[in-house]
Tab-separated table of C-alpha atoms and ligand atoms in Angstrom:
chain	number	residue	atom	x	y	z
A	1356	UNK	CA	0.000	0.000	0.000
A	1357	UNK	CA	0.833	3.926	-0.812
A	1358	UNK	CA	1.239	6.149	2.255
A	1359	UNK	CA	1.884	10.037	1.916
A	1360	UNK	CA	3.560	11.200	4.837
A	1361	UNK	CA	4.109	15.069	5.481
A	1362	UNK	CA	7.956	15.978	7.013
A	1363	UNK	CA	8.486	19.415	8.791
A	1364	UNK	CA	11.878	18.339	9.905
A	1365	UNK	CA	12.209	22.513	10.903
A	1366	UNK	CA	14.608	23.983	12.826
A	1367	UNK	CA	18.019	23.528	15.030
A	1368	UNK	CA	18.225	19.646	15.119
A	1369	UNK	CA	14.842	19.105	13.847
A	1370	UNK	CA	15.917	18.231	10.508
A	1371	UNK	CA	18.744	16.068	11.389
A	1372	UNK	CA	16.966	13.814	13.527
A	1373	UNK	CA	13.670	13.571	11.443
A	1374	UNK	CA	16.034	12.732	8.271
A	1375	UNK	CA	16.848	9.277	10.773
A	1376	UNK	CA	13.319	8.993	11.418
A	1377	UNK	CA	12.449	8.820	7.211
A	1378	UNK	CA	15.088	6.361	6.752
A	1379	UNK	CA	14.475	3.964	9.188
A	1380	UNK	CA	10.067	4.285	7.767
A	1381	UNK	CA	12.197	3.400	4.353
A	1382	UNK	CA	14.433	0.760	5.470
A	1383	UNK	CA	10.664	-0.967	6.882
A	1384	UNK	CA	8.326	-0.126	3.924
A	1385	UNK	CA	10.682	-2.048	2.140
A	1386	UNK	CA	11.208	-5.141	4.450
A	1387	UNK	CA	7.360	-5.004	4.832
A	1388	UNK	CA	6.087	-3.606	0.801
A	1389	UNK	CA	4.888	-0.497	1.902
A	1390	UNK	CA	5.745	2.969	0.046
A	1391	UNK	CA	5.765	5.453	2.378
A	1392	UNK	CA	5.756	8.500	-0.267
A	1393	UNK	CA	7.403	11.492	1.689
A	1394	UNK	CA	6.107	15.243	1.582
A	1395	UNK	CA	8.641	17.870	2.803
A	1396	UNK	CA	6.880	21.044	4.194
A	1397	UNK	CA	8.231	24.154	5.627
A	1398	UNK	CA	6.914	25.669	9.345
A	1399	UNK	CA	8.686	27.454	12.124
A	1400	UNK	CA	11.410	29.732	11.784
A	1401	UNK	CA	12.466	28.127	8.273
A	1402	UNK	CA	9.457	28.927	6.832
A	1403	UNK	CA	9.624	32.852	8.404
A	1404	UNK	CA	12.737	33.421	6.656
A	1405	UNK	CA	11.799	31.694	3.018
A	1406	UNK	CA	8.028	33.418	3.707
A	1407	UNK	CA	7.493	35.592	6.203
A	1408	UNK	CA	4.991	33.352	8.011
A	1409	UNK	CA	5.486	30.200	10.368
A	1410	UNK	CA	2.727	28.615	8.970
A	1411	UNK	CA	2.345	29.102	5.335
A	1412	UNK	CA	-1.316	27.995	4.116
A	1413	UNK	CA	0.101	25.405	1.757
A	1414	UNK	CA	1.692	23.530	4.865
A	1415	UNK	CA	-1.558	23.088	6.432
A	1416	UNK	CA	-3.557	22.272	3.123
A	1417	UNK	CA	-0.824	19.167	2.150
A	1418	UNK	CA	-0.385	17.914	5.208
A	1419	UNK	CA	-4.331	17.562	5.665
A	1420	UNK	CA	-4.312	15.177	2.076
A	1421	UNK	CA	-1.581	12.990	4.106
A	1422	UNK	CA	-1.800	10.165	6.670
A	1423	UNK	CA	0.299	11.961	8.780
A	1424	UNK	CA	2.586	14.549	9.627
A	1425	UNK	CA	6.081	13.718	10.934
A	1426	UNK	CA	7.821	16.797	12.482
A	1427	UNK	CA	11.009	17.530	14.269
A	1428	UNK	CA	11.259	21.147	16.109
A	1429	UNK	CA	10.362	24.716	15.536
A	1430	UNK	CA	12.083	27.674	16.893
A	1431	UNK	CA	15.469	29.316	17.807
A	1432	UNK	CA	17.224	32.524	19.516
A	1433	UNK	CA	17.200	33.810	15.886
A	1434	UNK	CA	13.488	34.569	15.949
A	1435	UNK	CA	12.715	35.249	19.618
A	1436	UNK	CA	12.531	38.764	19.342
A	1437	UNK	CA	9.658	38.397	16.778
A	1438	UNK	CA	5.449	39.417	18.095
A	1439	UNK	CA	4.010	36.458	19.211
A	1440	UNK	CA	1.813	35.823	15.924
A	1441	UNK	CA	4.599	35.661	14.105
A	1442	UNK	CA	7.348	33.681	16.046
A	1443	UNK	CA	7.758	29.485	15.050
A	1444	UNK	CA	5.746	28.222	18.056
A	1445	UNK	CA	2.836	29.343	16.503
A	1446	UNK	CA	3.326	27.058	13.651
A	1447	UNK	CA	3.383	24.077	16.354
A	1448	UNK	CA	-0.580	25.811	17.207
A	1449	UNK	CA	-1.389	26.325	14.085
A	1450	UNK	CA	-0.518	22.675	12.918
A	1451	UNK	CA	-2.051	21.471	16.242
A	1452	UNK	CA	-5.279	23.150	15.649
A	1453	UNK	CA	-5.534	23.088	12.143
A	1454	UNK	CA	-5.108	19.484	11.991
A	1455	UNK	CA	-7.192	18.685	14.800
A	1456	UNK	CA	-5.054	16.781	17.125
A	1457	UNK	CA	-6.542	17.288	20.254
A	1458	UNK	CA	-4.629	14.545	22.417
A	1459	UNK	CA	-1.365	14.582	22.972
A	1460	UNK	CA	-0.157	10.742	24.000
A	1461	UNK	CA	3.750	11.300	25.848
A	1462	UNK	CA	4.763	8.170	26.942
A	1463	UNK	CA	7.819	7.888	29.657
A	1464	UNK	CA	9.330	5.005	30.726
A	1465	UNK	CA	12.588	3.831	31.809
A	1466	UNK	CA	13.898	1.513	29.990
A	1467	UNK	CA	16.141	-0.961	31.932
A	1468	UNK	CA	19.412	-0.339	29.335
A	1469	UNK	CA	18.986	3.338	30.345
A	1470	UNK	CA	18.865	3.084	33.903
A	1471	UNK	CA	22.478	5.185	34.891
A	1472	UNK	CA	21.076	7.775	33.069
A	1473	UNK	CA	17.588	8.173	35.415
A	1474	UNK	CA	18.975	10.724	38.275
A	1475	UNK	CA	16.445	9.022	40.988
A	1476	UNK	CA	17.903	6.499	43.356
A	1477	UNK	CA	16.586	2.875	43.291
A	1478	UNK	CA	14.491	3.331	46.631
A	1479	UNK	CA	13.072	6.274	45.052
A	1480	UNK	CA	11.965	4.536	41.707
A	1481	UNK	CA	10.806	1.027	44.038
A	1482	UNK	CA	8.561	3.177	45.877
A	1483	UNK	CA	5.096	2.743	45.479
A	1484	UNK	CA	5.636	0.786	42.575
A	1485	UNK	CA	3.598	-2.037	42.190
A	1486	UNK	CA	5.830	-4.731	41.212
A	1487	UNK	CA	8.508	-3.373	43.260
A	1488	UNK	CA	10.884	-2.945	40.534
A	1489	UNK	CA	13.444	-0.065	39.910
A	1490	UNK	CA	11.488	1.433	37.276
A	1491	UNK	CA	8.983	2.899	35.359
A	1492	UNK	CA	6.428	3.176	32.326
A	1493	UNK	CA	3.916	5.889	32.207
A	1494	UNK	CA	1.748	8.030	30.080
A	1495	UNK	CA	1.011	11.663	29.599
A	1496	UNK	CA	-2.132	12.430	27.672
A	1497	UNK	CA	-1.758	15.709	27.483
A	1498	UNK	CA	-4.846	18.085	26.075
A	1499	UNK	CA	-3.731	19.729	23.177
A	1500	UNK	CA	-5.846	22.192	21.389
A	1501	UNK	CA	-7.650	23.934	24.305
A	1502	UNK	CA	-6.985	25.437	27.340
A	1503	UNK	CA	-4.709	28.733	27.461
A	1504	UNK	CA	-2.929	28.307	24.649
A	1505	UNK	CA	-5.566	28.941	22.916
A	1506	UNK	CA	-7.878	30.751	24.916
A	1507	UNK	CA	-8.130	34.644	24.503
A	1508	UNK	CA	-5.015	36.610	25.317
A	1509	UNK	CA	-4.405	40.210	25.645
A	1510	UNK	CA	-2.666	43.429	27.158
A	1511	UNK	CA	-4.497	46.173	29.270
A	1512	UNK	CA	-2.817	49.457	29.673
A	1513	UNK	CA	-3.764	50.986	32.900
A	1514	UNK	CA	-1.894	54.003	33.445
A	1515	UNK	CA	1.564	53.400	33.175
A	1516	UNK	CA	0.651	50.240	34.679
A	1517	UNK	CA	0.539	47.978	32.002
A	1518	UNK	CA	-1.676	44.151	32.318
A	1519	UNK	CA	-1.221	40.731	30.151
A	1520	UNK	CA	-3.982	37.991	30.552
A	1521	UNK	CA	-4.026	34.471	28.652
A	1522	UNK	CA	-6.969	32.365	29.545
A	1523	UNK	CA	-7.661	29.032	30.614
A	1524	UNK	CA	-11.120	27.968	28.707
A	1525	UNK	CA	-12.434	24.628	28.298
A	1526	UNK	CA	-15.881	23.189	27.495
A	1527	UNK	CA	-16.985	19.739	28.667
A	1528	UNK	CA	-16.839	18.252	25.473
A	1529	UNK	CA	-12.800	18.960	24.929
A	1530	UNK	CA	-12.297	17.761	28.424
A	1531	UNK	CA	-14.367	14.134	27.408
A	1532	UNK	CA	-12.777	13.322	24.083
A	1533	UNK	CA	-9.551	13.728	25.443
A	1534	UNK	CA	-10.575	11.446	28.993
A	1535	UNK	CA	-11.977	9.080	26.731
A	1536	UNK	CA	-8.519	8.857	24.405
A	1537	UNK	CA	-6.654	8.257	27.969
A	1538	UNK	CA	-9.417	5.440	29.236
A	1539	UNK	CA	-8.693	3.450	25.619
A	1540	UNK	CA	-4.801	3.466	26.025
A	1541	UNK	CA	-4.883	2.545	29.909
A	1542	UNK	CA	-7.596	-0.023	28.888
A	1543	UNK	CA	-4.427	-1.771	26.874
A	1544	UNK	CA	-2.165	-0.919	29.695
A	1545	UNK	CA	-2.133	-1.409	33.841
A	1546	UNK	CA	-5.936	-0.024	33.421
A	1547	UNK	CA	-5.298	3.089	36.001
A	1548	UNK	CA	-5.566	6.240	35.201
A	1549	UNK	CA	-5.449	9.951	36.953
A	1550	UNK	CA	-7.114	12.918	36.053
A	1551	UNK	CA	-4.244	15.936	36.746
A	1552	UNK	CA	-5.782	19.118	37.616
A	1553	UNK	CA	-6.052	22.142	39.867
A	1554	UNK	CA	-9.319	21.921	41.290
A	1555	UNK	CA	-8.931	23.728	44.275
A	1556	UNK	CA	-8.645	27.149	42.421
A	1557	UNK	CA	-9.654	27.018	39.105
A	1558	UNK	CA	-13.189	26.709	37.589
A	1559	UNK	CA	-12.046	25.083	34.515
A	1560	UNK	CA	-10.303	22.405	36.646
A	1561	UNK	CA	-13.666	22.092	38.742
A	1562	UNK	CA	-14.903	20.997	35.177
A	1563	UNK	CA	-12.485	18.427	34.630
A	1564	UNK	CA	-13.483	16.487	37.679
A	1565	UNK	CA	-16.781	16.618	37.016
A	1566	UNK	CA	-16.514	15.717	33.517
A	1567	UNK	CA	-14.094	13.030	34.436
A	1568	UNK	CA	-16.200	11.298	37.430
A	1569	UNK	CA	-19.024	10.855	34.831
A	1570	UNK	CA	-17.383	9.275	32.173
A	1571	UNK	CA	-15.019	7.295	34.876
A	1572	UNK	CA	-18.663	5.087	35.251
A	1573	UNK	CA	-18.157	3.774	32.177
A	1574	UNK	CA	-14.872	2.413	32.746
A	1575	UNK	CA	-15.454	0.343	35.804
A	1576	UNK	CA	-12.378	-1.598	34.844
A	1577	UNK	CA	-9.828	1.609	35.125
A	1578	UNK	CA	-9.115	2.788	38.375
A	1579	UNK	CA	-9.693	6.495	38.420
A	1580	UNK	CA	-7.696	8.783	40.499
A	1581	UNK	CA	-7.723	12.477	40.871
A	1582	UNK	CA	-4.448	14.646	41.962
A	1583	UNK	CA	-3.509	18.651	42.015
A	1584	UNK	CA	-1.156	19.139	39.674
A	1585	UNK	CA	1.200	20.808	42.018
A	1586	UNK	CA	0.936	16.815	43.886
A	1587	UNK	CA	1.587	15.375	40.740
A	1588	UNK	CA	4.522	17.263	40.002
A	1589	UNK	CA	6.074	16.182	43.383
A	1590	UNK	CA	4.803	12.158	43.364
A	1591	UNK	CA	6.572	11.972	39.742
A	1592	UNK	CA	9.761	12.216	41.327
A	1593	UNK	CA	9.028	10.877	44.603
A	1594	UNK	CA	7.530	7.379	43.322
A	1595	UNK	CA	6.659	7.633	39.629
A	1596	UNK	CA	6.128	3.983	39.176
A	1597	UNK	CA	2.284	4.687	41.164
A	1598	UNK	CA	1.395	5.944	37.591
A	1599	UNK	CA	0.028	4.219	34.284
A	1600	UNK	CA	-1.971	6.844	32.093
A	1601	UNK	CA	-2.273	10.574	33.346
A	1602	UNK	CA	-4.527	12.640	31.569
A	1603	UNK	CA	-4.539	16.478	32.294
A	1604	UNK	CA	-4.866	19.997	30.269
A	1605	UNK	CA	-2.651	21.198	27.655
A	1606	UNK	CA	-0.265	23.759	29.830
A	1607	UNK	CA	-0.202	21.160	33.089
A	1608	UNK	CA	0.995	18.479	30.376
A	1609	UNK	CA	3.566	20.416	28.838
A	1610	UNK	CA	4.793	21.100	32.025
A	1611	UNK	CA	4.882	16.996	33.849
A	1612	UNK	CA	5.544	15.758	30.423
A	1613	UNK	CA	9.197	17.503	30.340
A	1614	UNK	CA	9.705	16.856	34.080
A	1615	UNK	CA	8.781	12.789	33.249
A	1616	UNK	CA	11.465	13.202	30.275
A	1617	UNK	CA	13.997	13.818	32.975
A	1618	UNK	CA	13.369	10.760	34.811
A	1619	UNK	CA	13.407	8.437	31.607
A	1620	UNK	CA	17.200	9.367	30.978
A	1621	UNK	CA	16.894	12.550	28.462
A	1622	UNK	CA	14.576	14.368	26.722
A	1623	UNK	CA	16.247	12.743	23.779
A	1624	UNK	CA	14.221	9.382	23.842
A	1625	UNK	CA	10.466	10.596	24.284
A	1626	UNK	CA	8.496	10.199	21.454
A	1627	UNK	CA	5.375	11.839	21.169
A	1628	UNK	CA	1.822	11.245	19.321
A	1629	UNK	CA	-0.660	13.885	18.339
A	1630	UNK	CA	-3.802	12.671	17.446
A	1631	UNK	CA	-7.259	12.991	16.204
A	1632	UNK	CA	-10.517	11.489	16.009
A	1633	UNK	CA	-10.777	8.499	13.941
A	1634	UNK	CA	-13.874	9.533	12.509
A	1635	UNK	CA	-13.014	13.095	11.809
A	1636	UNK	CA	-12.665	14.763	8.236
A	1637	UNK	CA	-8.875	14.189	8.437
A	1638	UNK	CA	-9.000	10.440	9.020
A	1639	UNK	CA	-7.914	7.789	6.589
A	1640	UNK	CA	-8.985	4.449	6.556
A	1641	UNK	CA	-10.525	4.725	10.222
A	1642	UNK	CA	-7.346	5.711	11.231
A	1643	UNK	CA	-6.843	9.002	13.380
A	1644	UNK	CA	-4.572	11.683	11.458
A	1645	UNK	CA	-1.744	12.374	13.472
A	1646	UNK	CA	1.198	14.709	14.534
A	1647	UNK	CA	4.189	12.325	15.011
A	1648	UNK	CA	7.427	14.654	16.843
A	1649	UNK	CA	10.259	13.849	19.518
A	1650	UNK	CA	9.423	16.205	22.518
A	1651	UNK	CA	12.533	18.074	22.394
A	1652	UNK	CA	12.866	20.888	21.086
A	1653	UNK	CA	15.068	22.321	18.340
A	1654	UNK	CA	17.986	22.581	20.452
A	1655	UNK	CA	19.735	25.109	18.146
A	1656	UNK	CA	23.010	25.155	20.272
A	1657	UNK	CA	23.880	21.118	19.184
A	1658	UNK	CA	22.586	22.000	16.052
A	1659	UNK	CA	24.308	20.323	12.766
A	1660	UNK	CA	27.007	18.802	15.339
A	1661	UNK	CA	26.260	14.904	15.143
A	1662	UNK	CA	25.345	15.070	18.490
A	1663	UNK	CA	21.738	15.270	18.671
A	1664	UNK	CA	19.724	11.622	19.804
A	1665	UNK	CA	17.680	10.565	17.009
A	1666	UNK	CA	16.275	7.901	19.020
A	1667	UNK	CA	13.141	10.391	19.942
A	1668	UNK	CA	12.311	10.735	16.075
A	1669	UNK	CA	12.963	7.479	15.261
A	1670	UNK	CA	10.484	6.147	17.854
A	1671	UNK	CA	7.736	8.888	17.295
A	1672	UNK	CA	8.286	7.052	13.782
A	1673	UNK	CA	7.266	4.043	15.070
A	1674	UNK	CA	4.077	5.669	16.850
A	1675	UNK	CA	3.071	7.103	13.292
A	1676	UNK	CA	2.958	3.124	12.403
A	1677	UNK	CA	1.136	1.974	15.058
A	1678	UNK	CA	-1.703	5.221	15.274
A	1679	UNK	CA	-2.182	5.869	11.945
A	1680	UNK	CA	-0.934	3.238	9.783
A	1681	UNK	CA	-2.442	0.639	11.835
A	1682	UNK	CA	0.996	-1.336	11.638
A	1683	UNK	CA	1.553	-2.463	15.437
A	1684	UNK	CA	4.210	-5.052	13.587
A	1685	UNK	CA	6.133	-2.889	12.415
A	1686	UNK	CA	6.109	-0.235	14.969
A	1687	UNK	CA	7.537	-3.298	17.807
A	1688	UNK	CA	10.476	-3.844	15.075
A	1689	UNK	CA	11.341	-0.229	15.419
A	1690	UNK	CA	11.181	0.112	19.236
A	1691	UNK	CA	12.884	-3.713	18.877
A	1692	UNK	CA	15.795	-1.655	16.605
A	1693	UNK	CA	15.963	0.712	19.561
A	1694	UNK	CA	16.619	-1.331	22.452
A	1695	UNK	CA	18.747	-3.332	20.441
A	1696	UNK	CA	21.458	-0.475	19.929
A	1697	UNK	CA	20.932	0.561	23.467
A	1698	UNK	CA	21.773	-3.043	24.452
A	1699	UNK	CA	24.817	-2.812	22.664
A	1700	UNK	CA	26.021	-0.475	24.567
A	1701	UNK	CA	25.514	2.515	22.273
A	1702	UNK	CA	24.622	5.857	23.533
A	1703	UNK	CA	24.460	9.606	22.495
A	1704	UNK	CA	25.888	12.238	24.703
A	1705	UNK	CA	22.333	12.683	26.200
A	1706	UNK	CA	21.904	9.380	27.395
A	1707	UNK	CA	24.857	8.098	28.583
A	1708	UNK	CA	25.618	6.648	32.663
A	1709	UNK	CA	25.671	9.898	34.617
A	1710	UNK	CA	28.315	7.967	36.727
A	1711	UNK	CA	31.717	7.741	35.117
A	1712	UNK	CA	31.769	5.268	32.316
A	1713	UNK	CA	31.731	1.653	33.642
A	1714	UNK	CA	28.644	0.560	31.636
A	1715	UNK	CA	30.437	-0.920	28.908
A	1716	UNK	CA	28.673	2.285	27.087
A	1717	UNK	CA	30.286	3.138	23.720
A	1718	UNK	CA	29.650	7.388	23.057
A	1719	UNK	CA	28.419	7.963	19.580
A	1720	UNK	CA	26.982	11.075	17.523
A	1721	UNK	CA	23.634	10.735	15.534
A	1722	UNK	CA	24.961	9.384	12.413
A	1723	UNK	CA	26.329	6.703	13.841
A	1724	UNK	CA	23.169	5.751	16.839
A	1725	UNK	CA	21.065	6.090	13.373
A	1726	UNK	CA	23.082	4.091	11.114
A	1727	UNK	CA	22.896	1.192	13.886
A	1728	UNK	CA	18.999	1.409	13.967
A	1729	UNK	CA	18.787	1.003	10.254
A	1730	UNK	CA	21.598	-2.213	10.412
A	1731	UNK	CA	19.109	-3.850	13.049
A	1732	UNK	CA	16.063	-3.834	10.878
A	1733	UNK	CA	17.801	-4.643	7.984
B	282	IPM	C1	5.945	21.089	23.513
B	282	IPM	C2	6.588	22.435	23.394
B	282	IPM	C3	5.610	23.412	22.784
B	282	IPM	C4	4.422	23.506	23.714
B	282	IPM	C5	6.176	24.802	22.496
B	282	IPM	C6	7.429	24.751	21.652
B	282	IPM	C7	5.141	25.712	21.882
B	282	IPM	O1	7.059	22.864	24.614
B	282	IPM	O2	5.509	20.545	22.477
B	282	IPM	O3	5.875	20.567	24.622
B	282	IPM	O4	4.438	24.283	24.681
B	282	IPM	O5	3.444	22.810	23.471
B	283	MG	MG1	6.913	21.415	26.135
């Protein structure tokens, strides 16, 4: 079968480490007889300085005719100064909301290979952990086209007393499609799942429990749990093996979801899926359109160095399979291909044993950690 897929590799490392990502979907369309028939796009500062706008309309309009969009990072000190409208996080938003990728799924585990690189002690990680094992394996759903990044913003001058506002707004319905995303994945997984909010002060959060004790009675299997965010934040660190799925709003996700990346080693091996409705205009095939993107950022300072993990992209790769290609098969061969590299010892700066090297650990810059992916699934 024909796939289009839509590449924004972007800015700083963006590029280098989606380019991995591409070659390892290549190296298993042909394995497997798929054609995965790329479309590069432009958004984020690239696109500012070839158009003037992060988000040029034709972006949007071919990634919408694809399966998918594969991107790698937006932004850099070069455009900070820019208005908000017009700096490259907006074309993150504007992709977000355009394409109608409402959840945000950020898994974070520790994998056992990458243990020296987690900064919590063993008792830490055993604690409250169910099996009693130094580790951990959780997942963010993170809200991802509501809340106050989207709600109205403005400036006030008083006086010479001058007021900003952004607004947290969300209506029931955002808050259920999004609950009812996180109930299907911990339905597959240790069926437990917490709502993340902060109910004691803010209305909108007040709406989140509600919404989420109703439609927790219709998941008698899941074990639904409620904490304040500021809680959360605390018990991730303290014990983050109590957690399977946590679902929460789209500024308290950003937020755990790069504290979790911490405790899984770097911010260099989370993966991240964006995705839809499966029955919305965008879908294909019953299949959810989705944003497929490692959660770092562009990291502009290891830019074009071969230093940059590719691991991140190469596994949100292997989420684009499994989401919106319905290939579960060939999505386990690529997170196989990762732990396989890792097992042999190979790591990027990022990653490596925060103790002094007596892993057996072999340092490595991208090229190589993605030329090793592609030998293992060839
Ligand atoms: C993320 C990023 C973005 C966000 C930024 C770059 C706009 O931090 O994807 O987590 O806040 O959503
Ligand atoms: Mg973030």
């Amino acid at each position: 079968m024909q796939f289009s897929i839509a590449v924004v590799g972007g800015d700083g490392i963006g590029p280098e480490v989606i380019s991995w990502a591409v070659r390892v979907l290549e190296v298993i369309g042909k394995k497997k007889g798929h054609t995965f028939n790329f479309i590069p796009l432009k958004a984020g500062g690239c696109a500012i300085d070839e158009t003037g706008e992060p988000l040029p309309a034709e972006t949007l309009e071919k990634a919408k005719a694809c399966e998918a969009l594969l991107l790698g990072a937006v932004g850099g000190p070069k455009w900070e100064t820019l208005p908000g409208y017009l700096r490259p996080e907006r074309a993150l938003l504007g992709l977000r909301a355009g394409l109608g990728v409402f959840a945000n799924l950020r898994p974070a585990a520790l994998l056992p290979q990458l243990k020296n690189a987690c900064p919590l002690k063993d008792e830490v990680l055993t604690a409250s952990n169910p099996h009693g094992s130094a580790t951990f394996d959780l997942l963010i759903v993170r809200e991802l086209t509501g809340g106050i990044y989207f709600g109205e913003r403005g400036r006030k001058q008083n006086g010479d007393n001058e007021s900003a506002f952004d607004t947290e707004y969300y209506s029931r319905n955002e808050i259920e499609r999004v609950l009812r995303i996180g109930y299907t994945a911990a339905a597959q997984r240790r069926k437990k799942l917490c709502v993340v909010d902060k109910a004691n002060v803010l209305e909108s959060s007040r709406l989140w429990r509600e919404t989420a004790a109703a439609i927790a009675k219709e998941y008698p299997n899941i074990e639904t749990s409620y904490l304040y965010v500021d809680n959360c934040a605390m018990q991730l660190i303290r014990s983050p093996g109590q957690f399977d799925v946590i679902v929460t709003s789209n500024l308290f996700g950003d937020i755990l979801s790069d504290e979790a990346s911490v405790l899984a080693g770097s911010i260099g091996m989370l993966a991240s899926a964006s995705i839809g409705s499966p029955d919305d205009a965008l879908a294909k095939n019953g299949r959810p359109f989705g944003i497929y993107e490692p959660i770092h950022g562009s990291a502009p300072d290891i830019a074009n160095q071969d230093i940059a993990n590719p691991l991140a992209a190469i596994l949100s790769a292997a989420m684009m399979l499994r989401y919106s290609l319905g290939m579960e098969q060939e999505a386990c061969l690529i997170e196989k291909a990762v732990t396989s590299v890792l097992d042999k010892g190979l790591r990027t700066k990022d990653i490596a044993s925060r103790e002094s090297n007596i892993h057996n650990e072999k340092i490595v810059g991208t090229k190589v950690m993605g030329e090793a992916v592609l030998t293992e699934l060839k």
